[in-house]
Tab-separated table of C-alpha atoms in Angstrom:
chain	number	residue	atom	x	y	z
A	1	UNK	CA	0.000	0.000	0.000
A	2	UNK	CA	2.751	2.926	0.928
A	3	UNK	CA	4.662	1.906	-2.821
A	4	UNK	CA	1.380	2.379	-4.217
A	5	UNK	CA	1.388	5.609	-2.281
A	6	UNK	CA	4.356	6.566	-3.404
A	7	UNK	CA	3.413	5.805	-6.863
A	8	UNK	CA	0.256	8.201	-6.883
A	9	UNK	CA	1.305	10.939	-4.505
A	10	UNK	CA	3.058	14.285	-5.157
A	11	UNK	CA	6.634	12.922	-5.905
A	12	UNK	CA	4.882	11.050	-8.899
A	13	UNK	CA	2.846	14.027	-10.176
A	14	UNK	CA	5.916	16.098	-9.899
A	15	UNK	CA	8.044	13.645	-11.739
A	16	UNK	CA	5.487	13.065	-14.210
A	17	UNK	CA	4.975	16.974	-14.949
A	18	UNK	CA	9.525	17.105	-15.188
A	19	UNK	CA	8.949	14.645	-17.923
A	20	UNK	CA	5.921	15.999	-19.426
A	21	UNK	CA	7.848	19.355	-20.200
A	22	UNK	CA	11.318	17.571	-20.997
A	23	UNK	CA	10.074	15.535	-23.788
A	24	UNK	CA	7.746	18.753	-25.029
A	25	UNK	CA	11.415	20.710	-24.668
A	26	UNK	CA	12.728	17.830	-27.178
A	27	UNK	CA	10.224	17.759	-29.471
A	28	UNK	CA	10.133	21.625	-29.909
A	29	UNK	CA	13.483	21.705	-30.078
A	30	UNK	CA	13.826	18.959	-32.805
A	31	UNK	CA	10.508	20.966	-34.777
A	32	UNK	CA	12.586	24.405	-34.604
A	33	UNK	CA	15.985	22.531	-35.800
A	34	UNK	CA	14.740	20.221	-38.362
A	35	UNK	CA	11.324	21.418	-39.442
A	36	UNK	CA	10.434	24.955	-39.151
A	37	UNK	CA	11.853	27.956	-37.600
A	38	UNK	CA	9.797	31.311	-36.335
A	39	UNK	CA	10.672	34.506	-37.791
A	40	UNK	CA	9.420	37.871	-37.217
A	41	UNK	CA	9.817	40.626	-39.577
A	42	UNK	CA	11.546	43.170	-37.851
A	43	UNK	CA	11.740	45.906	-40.507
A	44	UNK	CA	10.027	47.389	-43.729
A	45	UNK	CA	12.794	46.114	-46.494
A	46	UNK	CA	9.906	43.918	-47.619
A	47	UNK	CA	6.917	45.940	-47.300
A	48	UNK	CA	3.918	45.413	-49.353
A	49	UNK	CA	5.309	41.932	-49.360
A	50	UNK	CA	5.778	41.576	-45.852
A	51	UNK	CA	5.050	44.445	-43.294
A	52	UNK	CA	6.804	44.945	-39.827
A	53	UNK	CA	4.977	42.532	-37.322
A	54	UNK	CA	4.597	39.634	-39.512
A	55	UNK	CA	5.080	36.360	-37.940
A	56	UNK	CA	6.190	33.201	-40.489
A	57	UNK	CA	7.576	29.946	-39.712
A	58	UNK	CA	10.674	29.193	-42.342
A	59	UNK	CA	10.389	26.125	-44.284
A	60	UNK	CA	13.980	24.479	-43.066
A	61	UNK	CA	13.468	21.234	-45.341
A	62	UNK	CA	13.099	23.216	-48.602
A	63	UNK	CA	16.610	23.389	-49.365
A	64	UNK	CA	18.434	21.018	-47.116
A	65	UNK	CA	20.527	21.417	-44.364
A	66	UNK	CA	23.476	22.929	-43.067
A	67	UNK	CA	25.323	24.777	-40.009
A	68	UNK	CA	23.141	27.555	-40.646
A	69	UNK	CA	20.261	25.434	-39.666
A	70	UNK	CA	21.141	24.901	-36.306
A	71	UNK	CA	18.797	26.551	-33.884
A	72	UNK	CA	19.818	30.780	-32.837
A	73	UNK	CA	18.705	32.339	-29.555
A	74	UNK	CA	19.014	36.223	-30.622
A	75	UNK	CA	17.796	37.742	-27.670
A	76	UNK	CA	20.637	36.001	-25.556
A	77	UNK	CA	23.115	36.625	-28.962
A	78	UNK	CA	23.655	33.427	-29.891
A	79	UNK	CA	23.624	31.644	-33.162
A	80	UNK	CA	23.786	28.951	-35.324
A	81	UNK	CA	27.417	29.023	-35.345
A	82	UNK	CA	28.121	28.484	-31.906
A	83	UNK	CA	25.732	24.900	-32.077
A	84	UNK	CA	27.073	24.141	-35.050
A	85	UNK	CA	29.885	26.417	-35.962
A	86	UNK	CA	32.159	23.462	-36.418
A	87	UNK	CA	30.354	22.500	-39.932
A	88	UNK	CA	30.394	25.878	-41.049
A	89	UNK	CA	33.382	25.588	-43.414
A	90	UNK	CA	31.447	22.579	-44.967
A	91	UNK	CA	29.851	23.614	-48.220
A	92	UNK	CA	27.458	20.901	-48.973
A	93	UNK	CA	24.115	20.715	-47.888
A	94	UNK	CA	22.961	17.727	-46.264
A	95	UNK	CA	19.650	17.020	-48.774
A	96	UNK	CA	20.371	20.054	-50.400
A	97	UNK	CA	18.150	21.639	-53.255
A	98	UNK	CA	18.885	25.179	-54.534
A	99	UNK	CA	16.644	28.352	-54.213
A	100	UNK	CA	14.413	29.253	-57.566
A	101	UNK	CA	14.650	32.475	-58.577
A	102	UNK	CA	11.545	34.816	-56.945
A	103	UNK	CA	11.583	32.309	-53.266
A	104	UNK	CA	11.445	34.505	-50.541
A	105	UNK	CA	14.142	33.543	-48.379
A	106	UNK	CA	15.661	33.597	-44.636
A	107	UNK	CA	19.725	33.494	-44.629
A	108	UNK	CA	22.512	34.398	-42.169
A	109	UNK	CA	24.344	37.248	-43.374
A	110	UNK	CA	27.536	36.421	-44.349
A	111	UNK	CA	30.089	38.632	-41.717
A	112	UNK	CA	27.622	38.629	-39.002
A	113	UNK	CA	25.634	35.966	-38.711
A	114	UNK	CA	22.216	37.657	-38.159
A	115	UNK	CA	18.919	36.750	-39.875
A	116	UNK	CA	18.230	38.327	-43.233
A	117	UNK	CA	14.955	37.848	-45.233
A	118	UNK	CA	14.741	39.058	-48.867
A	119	UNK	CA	13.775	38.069	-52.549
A	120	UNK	CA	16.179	35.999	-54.430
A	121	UNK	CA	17.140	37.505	-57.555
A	122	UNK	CA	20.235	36.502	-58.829
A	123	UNK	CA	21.413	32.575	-59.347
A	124	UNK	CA	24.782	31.388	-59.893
A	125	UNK	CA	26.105	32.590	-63.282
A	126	UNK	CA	23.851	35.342	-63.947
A	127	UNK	CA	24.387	39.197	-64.679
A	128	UNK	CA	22.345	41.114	-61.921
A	129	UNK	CA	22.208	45.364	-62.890
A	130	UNK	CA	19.974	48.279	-61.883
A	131	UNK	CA	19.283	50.886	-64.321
A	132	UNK	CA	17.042	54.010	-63.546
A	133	UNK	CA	15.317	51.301	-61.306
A	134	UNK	CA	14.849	49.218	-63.224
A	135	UNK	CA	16.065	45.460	-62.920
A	136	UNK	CA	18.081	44.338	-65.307
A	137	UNK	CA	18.776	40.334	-65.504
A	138	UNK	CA	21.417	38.925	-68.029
A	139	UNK	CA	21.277	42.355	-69.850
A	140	UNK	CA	17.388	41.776	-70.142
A	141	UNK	CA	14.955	44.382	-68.395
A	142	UNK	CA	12.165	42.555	-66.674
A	143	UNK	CA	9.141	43.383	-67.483
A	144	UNK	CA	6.822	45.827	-64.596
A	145	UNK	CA	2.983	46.932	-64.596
A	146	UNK	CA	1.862	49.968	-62.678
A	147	UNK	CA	-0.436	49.319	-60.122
A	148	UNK	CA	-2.149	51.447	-57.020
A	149	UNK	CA	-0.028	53.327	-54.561
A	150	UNK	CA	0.713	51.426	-51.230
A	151	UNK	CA	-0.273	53.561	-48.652
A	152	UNK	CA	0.612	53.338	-45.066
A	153	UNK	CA	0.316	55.889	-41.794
A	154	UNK	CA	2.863	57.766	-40.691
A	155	UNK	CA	3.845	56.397	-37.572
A	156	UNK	CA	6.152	54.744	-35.598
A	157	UNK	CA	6.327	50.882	-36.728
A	158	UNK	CA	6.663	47.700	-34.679
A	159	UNK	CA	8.874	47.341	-32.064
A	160	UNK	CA	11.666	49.652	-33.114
A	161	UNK	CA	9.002	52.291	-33.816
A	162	UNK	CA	10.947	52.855	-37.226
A	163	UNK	CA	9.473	55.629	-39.880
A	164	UNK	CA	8.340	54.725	-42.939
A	165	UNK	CA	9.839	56.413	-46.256
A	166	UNK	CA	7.436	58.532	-48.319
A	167	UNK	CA	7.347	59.772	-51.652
A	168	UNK	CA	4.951	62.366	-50.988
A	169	UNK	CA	7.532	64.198	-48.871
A	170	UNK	CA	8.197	64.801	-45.356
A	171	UNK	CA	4.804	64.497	-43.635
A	172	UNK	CA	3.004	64.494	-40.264
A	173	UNK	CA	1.877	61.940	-37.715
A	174	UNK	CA	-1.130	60.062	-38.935
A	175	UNK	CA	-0.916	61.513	-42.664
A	176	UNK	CA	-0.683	59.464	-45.525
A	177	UNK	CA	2.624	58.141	-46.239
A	178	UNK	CA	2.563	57.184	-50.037
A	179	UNK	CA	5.154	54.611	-51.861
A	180	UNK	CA	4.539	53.758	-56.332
A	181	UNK	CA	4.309	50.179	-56.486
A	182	UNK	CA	4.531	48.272	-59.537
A	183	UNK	CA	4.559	44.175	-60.323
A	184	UNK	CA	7.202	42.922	-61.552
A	185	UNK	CA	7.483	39.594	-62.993
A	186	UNK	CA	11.181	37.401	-63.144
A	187	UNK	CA	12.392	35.359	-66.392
A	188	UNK	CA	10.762	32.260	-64.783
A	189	UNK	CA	7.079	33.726	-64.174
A	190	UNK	CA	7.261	34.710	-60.558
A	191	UNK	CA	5.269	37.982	-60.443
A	192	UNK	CA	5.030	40.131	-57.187
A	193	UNK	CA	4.706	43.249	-56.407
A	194	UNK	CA	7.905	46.400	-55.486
A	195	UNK	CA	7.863	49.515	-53.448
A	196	UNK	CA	9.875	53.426	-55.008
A	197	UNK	CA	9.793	56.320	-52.778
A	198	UNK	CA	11.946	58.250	-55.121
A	199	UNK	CA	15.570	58.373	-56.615
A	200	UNK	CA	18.272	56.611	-55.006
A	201	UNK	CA	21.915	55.878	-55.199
A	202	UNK	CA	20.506	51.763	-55.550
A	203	UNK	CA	18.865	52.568	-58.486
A	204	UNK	CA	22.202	52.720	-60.556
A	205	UNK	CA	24.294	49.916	-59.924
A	206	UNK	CA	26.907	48.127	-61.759
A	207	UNK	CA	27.052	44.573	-63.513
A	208	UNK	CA	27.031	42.165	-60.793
A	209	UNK	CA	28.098	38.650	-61.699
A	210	UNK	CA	26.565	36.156	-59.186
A	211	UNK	CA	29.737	33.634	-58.040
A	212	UNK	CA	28.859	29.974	-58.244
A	213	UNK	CA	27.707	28.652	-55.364
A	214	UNK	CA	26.397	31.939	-54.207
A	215	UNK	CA	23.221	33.973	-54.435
A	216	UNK	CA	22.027	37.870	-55.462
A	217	UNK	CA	19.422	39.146	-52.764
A	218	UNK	CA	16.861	41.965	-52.607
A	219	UNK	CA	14.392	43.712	-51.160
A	220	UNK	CA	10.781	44.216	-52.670
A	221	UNK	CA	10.882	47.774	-50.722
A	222	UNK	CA	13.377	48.612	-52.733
A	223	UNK	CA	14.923	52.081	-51.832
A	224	UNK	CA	14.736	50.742	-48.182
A	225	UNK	CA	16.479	47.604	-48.282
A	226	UNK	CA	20.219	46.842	-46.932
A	227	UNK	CA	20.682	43.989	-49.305
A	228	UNK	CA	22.938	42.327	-52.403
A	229	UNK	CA	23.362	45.527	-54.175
A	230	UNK	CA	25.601	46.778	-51.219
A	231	UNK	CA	29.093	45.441	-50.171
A	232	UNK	CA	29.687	43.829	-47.277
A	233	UNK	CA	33.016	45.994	-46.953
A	234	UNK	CA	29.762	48.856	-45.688
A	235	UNK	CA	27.692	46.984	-43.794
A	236	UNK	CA	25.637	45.514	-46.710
A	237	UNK	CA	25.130	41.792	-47.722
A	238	UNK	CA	26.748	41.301	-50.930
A	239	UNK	CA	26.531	37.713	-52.365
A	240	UNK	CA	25.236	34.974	-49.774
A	241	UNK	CA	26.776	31.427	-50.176
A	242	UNK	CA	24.769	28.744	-50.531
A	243	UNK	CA	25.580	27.364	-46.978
A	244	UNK	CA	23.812	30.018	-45.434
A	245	UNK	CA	20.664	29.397	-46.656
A	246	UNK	CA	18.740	28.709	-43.903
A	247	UNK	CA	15.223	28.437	-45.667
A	248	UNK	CA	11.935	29.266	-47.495
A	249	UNK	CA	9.196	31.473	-46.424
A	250	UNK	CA	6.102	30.880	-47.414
A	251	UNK	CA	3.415	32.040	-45.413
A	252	UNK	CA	2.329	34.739	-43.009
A	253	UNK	CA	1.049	33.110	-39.740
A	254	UNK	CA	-0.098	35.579	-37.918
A	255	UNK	CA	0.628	39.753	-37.893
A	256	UNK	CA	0.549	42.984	-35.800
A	257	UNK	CA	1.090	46.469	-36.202
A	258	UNK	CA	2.194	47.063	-32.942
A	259	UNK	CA	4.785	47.550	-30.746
A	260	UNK	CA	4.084	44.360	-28.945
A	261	UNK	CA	2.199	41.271	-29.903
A	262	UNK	CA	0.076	41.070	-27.110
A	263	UNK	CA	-2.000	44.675	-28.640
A	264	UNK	CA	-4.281	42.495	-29.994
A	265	UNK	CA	-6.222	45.639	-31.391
A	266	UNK	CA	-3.343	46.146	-33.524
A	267	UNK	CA	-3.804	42.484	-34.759
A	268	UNK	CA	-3.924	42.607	-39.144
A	269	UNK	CA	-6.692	39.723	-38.979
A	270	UNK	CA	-6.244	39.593	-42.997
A	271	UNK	CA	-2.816	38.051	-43.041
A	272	UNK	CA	-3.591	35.284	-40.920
A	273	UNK	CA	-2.302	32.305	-42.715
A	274	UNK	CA	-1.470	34.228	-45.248
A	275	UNK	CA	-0.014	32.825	-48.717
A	276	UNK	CA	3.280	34.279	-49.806
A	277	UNK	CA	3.903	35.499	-53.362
């Protein structure tokens, strides 16, 4: 009777309530490494696309694996390369498939190692310009549409209570804040949609040749995006290698336009679940 007791009384609920949460620790753990990883969007480089205060989970299995998709814990600064930093000079990928042109994807940035999210543009091989803002692809302009102005308050944004750009100028709190927006569509039929507030030093670029093995990057916001166009000698991205691929995003799970997630009257209840382009 007292080892039936002992079985049933509050040693055993304890015990059974340690390994209740270790194995749910495990099992998360192995979801975030192997699986899927959560992502917020922290900044507007790929507004209309994705606004500030999206929340996604990255597809990890899309295009294999490798150091990069060990698990990160940002908010204590640490990342993939100090689980897995030893397989960082490895260049395959263990079931590796490469990017298609147009995925939206979640990479660490080559010198240091945070999480980037942008549009991939150029593959290996290819010619990658800007000319009057327009994108130029193997000496080929692709081909835009005009379409309705995206239009957004002026106000601080998410978190970081970052300012949006305008084209319409310099204007107040809770004004209109205007960008053009066109759709663009890539050689291989991906069509989605890019942000211009105006003329910018990005919108004139040279002939970048995309290294094998490596990757061209950028923003749909375009004239607000730190991305392939800029060297990583000044802080930019430059080329990403294939190894830091960390994976595909591919829908919106949930979204707010807050400073904090828990303002659920800031909640965007329209991009719940949604579909990327």
């Amino acid at each position: 009777m007292a080892e039936q007791a002992e079985k049933s009384g509050p040693v055993a609920a304890v015990v059974e309530t340690f390994k209740t949460v270790f194995w749910a620790l495990i099992i998360a753990g192995l979801f975030r490494t192997i699986l899927f990883q959560p992502f917020w969007i922290p900044s507007g480089s790929m507004k209309d696309t994705l606004l500030i205060g999206d929340f996604l989970f990255v597809n990890k299995m899309a295009y294999g694996y490798s150091y990069a998709s060990c698990p990160s814990l940002p908010f204590i600064n640490i990342g993939a390369d100090k689980f897995c930093g030893f397989a960082e000079d490895y260049d395959d990928r263990l079931f590796g498939s490469d990017p298609e042109r147009g995925d939206i994807v979640v990479f660490r940035h080559p010198v240091t190692g945070q999480d980037f999210v942008k549009r991939l543009i150029g593959l290996p091989g290819d010619r990658i310009q800007m000319k009057d803002g327009l994108l130029y692809i193997n000496d080929v302009a692709v081909v835009v549409e005009n379409a309705e102005p995206f239009i957004e308050t002026m106000e601080p944004q998410g978190p970081q209570g970052g300012i949006p750009s305008c084209i319409n100028g310099a204007v107040g709190p809770g004004a209109d804040c205007i960008k053009e927006r066109q759709f663009e569509t890539l050689p291989n039929g991906v069509r989605h949609s890019i942000l211009n507030t105006g003329d910018r030093q990005q919108d004139d670029t040279q002939v970048f040749v995309v290294p094998q093995d490596e990757f061209f990057f950028m923003g749909d916001n375009r004239d607000n995006s730190t991305d392939s166009r800029f060297p990583q000698a000044t802080g930019g991205v430059g080329f990403v290698e294939r190894k830091d691929l960390i994976g595909r995003a591919d829908r919106v799970i949930f979204s707010s336009a807050g400073r904090s997630m828990l303002y659920f009257w800031t909640w965007r209840s329209d991009r719940f679940l949604k579909a990327l382009d």
